Short mmCIF file of C-alpha atoms in Angstrom, two decimals:
data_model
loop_
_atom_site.label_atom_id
_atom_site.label_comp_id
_atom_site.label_asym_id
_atom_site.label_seq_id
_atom_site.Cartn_x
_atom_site.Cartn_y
_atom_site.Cartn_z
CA UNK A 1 45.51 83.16 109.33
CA UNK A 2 47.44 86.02 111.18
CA UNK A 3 47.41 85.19 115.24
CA UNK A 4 45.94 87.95 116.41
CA UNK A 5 42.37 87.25 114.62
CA UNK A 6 42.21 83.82 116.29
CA UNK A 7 41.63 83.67 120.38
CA UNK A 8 44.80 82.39 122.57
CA UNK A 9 44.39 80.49 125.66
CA UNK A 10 43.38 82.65 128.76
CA UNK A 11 42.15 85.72 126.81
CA UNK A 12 39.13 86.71 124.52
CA UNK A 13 37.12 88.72 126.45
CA UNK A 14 34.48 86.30 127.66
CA UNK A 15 33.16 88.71 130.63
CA UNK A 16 31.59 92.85 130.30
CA UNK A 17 33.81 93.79 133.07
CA UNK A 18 31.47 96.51 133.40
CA UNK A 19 33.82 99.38 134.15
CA UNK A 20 31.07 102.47 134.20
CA UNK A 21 29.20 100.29 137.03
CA UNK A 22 31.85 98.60 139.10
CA UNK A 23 32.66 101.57 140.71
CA UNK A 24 29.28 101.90 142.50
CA UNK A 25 29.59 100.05 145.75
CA UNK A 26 25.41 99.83 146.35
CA UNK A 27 25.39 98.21 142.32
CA UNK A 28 28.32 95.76 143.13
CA UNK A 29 26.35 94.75 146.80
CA UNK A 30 23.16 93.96 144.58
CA UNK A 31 24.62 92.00 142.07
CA UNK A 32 26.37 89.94 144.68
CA UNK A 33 23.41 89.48 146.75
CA UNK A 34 21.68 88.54 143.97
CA UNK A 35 20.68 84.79 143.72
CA UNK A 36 21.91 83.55 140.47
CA UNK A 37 25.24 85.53 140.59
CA UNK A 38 28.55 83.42 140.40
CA UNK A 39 30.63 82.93 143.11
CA UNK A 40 34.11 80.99 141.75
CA UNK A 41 36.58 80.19 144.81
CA UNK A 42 39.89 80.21 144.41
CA UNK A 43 43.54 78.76 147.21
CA UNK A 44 46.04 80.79 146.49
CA UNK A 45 46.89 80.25 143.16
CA UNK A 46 44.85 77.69 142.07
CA UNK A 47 40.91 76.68 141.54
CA UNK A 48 38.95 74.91 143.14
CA UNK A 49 37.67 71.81 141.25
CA UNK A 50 34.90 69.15 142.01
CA UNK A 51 35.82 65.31 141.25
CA UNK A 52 35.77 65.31 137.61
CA UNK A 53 37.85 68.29 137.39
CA UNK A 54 35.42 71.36 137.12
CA UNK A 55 35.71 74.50 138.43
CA UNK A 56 33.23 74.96 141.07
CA UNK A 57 30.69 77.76 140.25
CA UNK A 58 28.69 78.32 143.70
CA UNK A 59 25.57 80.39 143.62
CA UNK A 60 22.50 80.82 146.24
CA UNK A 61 22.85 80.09 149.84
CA UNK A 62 25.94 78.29 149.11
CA UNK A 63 27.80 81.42 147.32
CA UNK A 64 26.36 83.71 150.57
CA UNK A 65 28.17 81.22 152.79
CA UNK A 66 31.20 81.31 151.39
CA UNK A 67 31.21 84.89 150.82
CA UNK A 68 31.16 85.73 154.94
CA UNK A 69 34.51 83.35 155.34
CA UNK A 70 36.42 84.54 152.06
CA UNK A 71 39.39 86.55 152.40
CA UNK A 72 38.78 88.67 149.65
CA UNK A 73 35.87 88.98 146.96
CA UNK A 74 36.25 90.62 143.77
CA UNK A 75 33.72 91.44 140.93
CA UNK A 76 34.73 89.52 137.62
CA UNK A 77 32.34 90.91 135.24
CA UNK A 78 29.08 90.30 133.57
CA UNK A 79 28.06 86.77 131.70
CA UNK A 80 25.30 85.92 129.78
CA UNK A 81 21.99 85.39 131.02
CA UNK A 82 19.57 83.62 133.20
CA UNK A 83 16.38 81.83 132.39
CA UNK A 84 14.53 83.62 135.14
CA UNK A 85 15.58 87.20 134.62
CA UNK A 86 17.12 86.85 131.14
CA UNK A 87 19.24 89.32 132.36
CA UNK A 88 23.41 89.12 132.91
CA UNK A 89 24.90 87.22 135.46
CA UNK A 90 27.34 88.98 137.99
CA UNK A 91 30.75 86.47 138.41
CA UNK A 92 32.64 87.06 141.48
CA UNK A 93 35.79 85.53 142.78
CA UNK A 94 36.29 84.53 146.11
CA UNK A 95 39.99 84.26 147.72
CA UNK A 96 40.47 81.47 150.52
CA UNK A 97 44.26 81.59 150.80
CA UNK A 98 44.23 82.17 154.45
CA UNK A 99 42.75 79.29 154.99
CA UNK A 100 44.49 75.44 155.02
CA UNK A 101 44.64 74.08 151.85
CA UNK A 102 42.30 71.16 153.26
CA UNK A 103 39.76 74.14 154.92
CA UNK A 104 39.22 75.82 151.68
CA UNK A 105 38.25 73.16 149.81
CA UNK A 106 35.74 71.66 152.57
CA UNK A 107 34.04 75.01 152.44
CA UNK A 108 33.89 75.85 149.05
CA UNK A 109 32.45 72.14 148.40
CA UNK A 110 35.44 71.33 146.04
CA UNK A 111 37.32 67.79 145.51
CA UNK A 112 40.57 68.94 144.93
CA UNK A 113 43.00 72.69 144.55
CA UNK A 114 44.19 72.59 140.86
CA UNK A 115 46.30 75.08 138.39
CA UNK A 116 44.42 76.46 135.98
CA UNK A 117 47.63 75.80 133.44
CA UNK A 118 47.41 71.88 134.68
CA UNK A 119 43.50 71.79 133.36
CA UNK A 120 43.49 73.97 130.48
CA UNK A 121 43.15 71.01 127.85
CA UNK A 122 39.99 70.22 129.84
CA UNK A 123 38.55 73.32 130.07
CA UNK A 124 36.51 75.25 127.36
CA UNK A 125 38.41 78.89 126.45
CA UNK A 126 35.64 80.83 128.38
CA UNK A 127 36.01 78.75 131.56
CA UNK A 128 40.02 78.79 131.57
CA UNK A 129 39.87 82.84 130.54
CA UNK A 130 37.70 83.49 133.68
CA UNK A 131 39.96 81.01 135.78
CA UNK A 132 43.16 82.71 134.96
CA UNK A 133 41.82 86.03 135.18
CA UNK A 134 40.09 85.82 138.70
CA UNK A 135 43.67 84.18 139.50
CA UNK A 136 45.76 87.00 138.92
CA UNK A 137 43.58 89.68 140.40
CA UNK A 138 43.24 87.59 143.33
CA UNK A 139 47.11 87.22 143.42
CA UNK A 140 47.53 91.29 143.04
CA UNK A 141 45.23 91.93 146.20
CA UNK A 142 46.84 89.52 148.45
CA UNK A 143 50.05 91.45 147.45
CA UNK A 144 48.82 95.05 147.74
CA UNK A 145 47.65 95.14 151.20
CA UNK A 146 49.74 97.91 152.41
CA UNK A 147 50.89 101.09 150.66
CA UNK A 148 54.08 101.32 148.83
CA UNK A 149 54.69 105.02 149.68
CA UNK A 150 54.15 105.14 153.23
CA UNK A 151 53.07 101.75 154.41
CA UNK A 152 49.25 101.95 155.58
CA UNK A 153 46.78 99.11 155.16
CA UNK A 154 45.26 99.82 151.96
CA UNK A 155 40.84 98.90 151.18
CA UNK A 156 39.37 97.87 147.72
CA UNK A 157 37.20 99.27 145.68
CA UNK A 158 35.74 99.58 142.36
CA UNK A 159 34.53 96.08 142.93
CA UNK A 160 38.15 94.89 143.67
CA UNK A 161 39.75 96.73 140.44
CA UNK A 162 41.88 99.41 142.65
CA UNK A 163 43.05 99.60 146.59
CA UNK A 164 43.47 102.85 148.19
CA UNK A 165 45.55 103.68 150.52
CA UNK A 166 43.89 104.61 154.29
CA UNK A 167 46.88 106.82 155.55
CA UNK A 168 45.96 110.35 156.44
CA UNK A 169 48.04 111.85 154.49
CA UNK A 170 48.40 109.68 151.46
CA UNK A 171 45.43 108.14 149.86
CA UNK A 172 47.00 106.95 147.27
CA UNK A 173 45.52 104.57 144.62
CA UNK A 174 46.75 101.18 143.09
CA UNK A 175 45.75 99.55 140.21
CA UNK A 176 46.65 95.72 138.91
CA UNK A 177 49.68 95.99 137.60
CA UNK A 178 50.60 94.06 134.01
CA UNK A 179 54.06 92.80 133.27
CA UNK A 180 55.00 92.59 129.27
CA UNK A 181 56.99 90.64 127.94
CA UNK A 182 57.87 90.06 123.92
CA UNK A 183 58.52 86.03 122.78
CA UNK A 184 60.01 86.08 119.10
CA UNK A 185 60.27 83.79 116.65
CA UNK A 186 63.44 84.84 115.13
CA UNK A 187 64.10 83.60 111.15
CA UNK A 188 67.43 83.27 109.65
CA UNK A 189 68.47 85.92 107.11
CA UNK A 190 69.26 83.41 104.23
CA UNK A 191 68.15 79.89 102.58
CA UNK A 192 66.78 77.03 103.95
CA UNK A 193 64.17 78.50 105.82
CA UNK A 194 64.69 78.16 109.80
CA UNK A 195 63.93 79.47 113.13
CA UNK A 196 66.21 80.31 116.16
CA UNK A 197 65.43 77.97 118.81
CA UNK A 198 66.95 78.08 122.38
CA UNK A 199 67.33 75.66 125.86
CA UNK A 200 66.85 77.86 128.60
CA UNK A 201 68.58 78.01 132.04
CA UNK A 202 67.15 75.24 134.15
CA UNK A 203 65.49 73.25 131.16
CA UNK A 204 66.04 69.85 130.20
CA UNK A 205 68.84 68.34 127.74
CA UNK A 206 66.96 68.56 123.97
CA UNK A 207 64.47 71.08 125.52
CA UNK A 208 64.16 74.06 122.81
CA UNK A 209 61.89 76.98 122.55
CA UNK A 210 61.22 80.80 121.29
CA UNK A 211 63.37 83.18 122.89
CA UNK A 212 61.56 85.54 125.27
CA UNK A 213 61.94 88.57 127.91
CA UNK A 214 60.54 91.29 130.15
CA UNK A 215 59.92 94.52 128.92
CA UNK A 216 62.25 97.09 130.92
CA UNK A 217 61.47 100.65 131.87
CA UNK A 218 61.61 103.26 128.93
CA UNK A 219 61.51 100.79 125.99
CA UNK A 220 59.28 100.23 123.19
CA UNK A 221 57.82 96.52 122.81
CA UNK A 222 60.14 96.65 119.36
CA UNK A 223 63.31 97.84 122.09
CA UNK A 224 62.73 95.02 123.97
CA UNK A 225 62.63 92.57 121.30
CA UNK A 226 65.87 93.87 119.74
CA UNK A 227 67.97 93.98 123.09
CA UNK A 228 66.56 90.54 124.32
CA UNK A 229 68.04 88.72 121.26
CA UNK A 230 71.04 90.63 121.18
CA UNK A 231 71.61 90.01 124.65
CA UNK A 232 70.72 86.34 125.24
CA UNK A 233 71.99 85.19 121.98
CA UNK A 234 74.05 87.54 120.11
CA UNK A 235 71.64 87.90 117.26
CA UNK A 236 70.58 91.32 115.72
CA UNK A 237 67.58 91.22 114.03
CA UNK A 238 65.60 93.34 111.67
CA UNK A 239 62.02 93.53 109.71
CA UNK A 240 59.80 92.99 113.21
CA UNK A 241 56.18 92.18 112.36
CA UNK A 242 53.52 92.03 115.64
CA UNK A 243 51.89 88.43 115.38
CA UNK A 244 49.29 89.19 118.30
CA UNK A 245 49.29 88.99 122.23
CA UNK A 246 47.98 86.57 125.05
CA UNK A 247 46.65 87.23 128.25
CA UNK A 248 49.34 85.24 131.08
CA UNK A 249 48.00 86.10 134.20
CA UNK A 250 50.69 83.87 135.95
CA UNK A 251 50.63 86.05 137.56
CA UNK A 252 50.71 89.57 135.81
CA UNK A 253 51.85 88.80 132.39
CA UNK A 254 50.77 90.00 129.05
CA UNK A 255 52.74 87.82 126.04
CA UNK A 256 53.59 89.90 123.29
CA UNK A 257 54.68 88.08 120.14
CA UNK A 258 56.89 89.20 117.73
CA UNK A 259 58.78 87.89 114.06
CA UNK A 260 62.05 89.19 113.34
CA UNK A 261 65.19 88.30 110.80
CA UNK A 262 67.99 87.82 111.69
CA UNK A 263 70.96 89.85 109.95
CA UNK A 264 73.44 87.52 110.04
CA UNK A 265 73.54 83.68 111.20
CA UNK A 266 75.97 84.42 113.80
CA UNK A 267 74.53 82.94 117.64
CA UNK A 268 76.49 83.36 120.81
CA UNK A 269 74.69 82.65 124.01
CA UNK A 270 74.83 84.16 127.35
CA UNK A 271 75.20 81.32 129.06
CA UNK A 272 72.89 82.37 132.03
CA UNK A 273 69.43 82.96 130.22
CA UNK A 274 70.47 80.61 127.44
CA UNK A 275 72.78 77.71 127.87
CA UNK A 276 72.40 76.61 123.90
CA UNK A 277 70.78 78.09 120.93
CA UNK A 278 70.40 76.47 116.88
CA UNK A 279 68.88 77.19 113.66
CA UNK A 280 66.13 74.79 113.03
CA UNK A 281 64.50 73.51 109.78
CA UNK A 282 60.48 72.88 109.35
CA UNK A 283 61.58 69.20 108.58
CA UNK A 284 63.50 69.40 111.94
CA UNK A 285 60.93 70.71 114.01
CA UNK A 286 58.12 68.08 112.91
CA UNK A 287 60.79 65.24 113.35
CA UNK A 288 60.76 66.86 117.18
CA UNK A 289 56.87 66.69 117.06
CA UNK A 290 57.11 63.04 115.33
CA UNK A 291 58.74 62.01 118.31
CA UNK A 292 56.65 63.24 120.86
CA UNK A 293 59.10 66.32 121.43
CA UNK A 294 56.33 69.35 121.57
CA UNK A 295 56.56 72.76 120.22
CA UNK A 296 55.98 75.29 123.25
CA UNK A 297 53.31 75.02 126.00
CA UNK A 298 49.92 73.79 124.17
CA UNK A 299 48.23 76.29 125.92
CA UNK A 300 50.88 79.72 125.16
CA UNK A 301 51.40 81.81 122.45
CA UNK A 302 54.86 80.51 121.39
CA UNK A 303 53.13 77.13 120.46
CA UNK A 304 51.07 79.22 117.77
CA UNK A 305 54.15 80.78 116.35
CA UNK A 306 55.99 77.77 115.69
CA UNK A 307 52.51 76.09 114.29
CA UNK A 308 52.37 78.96 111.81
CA UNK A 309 55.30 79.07 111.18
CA UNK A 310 55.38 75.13 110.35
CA UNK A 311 52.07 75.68 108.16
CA UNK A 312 53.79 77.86 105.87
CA UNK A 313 56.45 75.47 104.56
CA UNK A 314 53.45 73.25 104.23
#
């Protein structure tokens, strides 16, 4: 099955951001006054969890509470329904990053400040989708608090999905800003089948993984892939097919994957990005897995193109 029909961690539109509404400050005050909306508080750049590891989800009183000593709220989006109204229920974020770790988790009635990443196994995908997202809008706000263009404090609006600027003269608007990157499983040109697999700066002896990079100003998604290889390992590739992106809000990403060939076997590293790189078989890569050696982060994208990759040679 192709990637992009099945849902990756962190992504598949769980929420009705509710766009055409957001943007009316008296419609975002009544769904947050409302008593079964969602309140889910967040330290910096991590949840916070009750004992057994769930994401506290505050409502009522408690949710009001927390709301007058939060940094920052933002509107999420719409979920669902409730048994008394039947209608949707409003999810909003609350930031406590001003706050001592110890403080913020006191107030928001939580056992512990946890990644998101660290609990994903744990988590269902609508749960760790809303988790990452409130995470990285949070993050963007407590980085966009003055203007970039002439340096006044900038207000939210829109529910939290754009700051303006409050100079005089400026009034500018921001908006979150996404970082793409491409991650490529690269196949050699020729018999046995193989992939390119690479230990990155900083990584571990034996560690191997996809090849992956940012996506610079004035390039294509297919630019990027081609210059990344070519730079970090010397390989020019050909024949790029989109295998489907992931949401990686860690904390503005967007994962783009990619397949390529190869056109020649050739590798030469840069020695910065990449301090190794090797062809490896499907018999290579599940004696890795056989020996408890796994393929990419369980809960990222380049796990599911080595996996697919794998299942073909099956």
């Amino acid at each position: 099955m192709p990637t992009d029909e099945r849902v990756l961690a962190y992504g598949g539109g769980w929420l009705d951001r509710a766009a055409a509404l957001r943007g009316d400050p008296e419609w975002v005050s009544a769904r947050l006054a409302e008593p079964e909306s969602v309140l889910l508080p967040l330290w910096r750049e991590r949840c916070l969890v009750s004992a057994d590891d769930t994401p506290v989800r505050l409502s009522g009183p408690a949710a009001a509470e927390l709301r007058r000593v939060a940094d920052e709220v933002v509107f999420l989006g719409l979920d669902g329904g409730v048994p008394r109204t039947g209608g949707p229920v409003a999810v909003f974020a609350a930031d406590l990053s001003s706050r001592p770790e110890p403080e913020a988790v006191r107030l928001s009635g939580a056992a512990a400040a946890m990644d998101v990443r660290t609990l994903v196994g744990r988590l269902g995908p609508a749960e760790a989708a809303v988790q990452a997202y409130a995470r990285g809008l949070l993050h963007w706000h407590r980085r966009q608090r003055r203007c970039g263009s002439c340096g006044a404090v900038t207000t939210p609006r829109e529910g939290g999905h754009v700051r303006a600027c409050g100079g005089a003269d400026c009034g500018r608007l921001f908006f979150p800003r996404i970082e793409p990157a491409v991650i490529v499983l690269v196949e050699a040109p020729g018999p046995p089948a193989r992939c390119l697999l690479a230990r990155h700066g900083g990584a571990p002896e034996g560690a191997f993984s996809t090849l992956a990079g940012f996506v610079e100003v004035g390039e294509s998604l297919e630019d990027a892939v081609r210059r990344e290889m070519a730079e970090e390992a010397g390989v020019t590739v050909a024949g790029l097919s989109y295998q489907g992106s992931q949401a990686w809000p860690f904390p503005a990403g967007l994962m783009v994957g990619f397949r390529a060939v190869a056109t020649a076997e050739e590798i030469r590293v840069d020695g910065v990005e990449l301090l190794e790189a090797r062809w490896f078989t499907r018999d290579e890569l599940r004696e890795r897995m056989a020996t408890g050696r796994p393929l990419g982060r369980v809960d990222a994208i380049d796990h599911r193109l080595l996996h697919d990759w794998l299942a073909e040679g099956v």
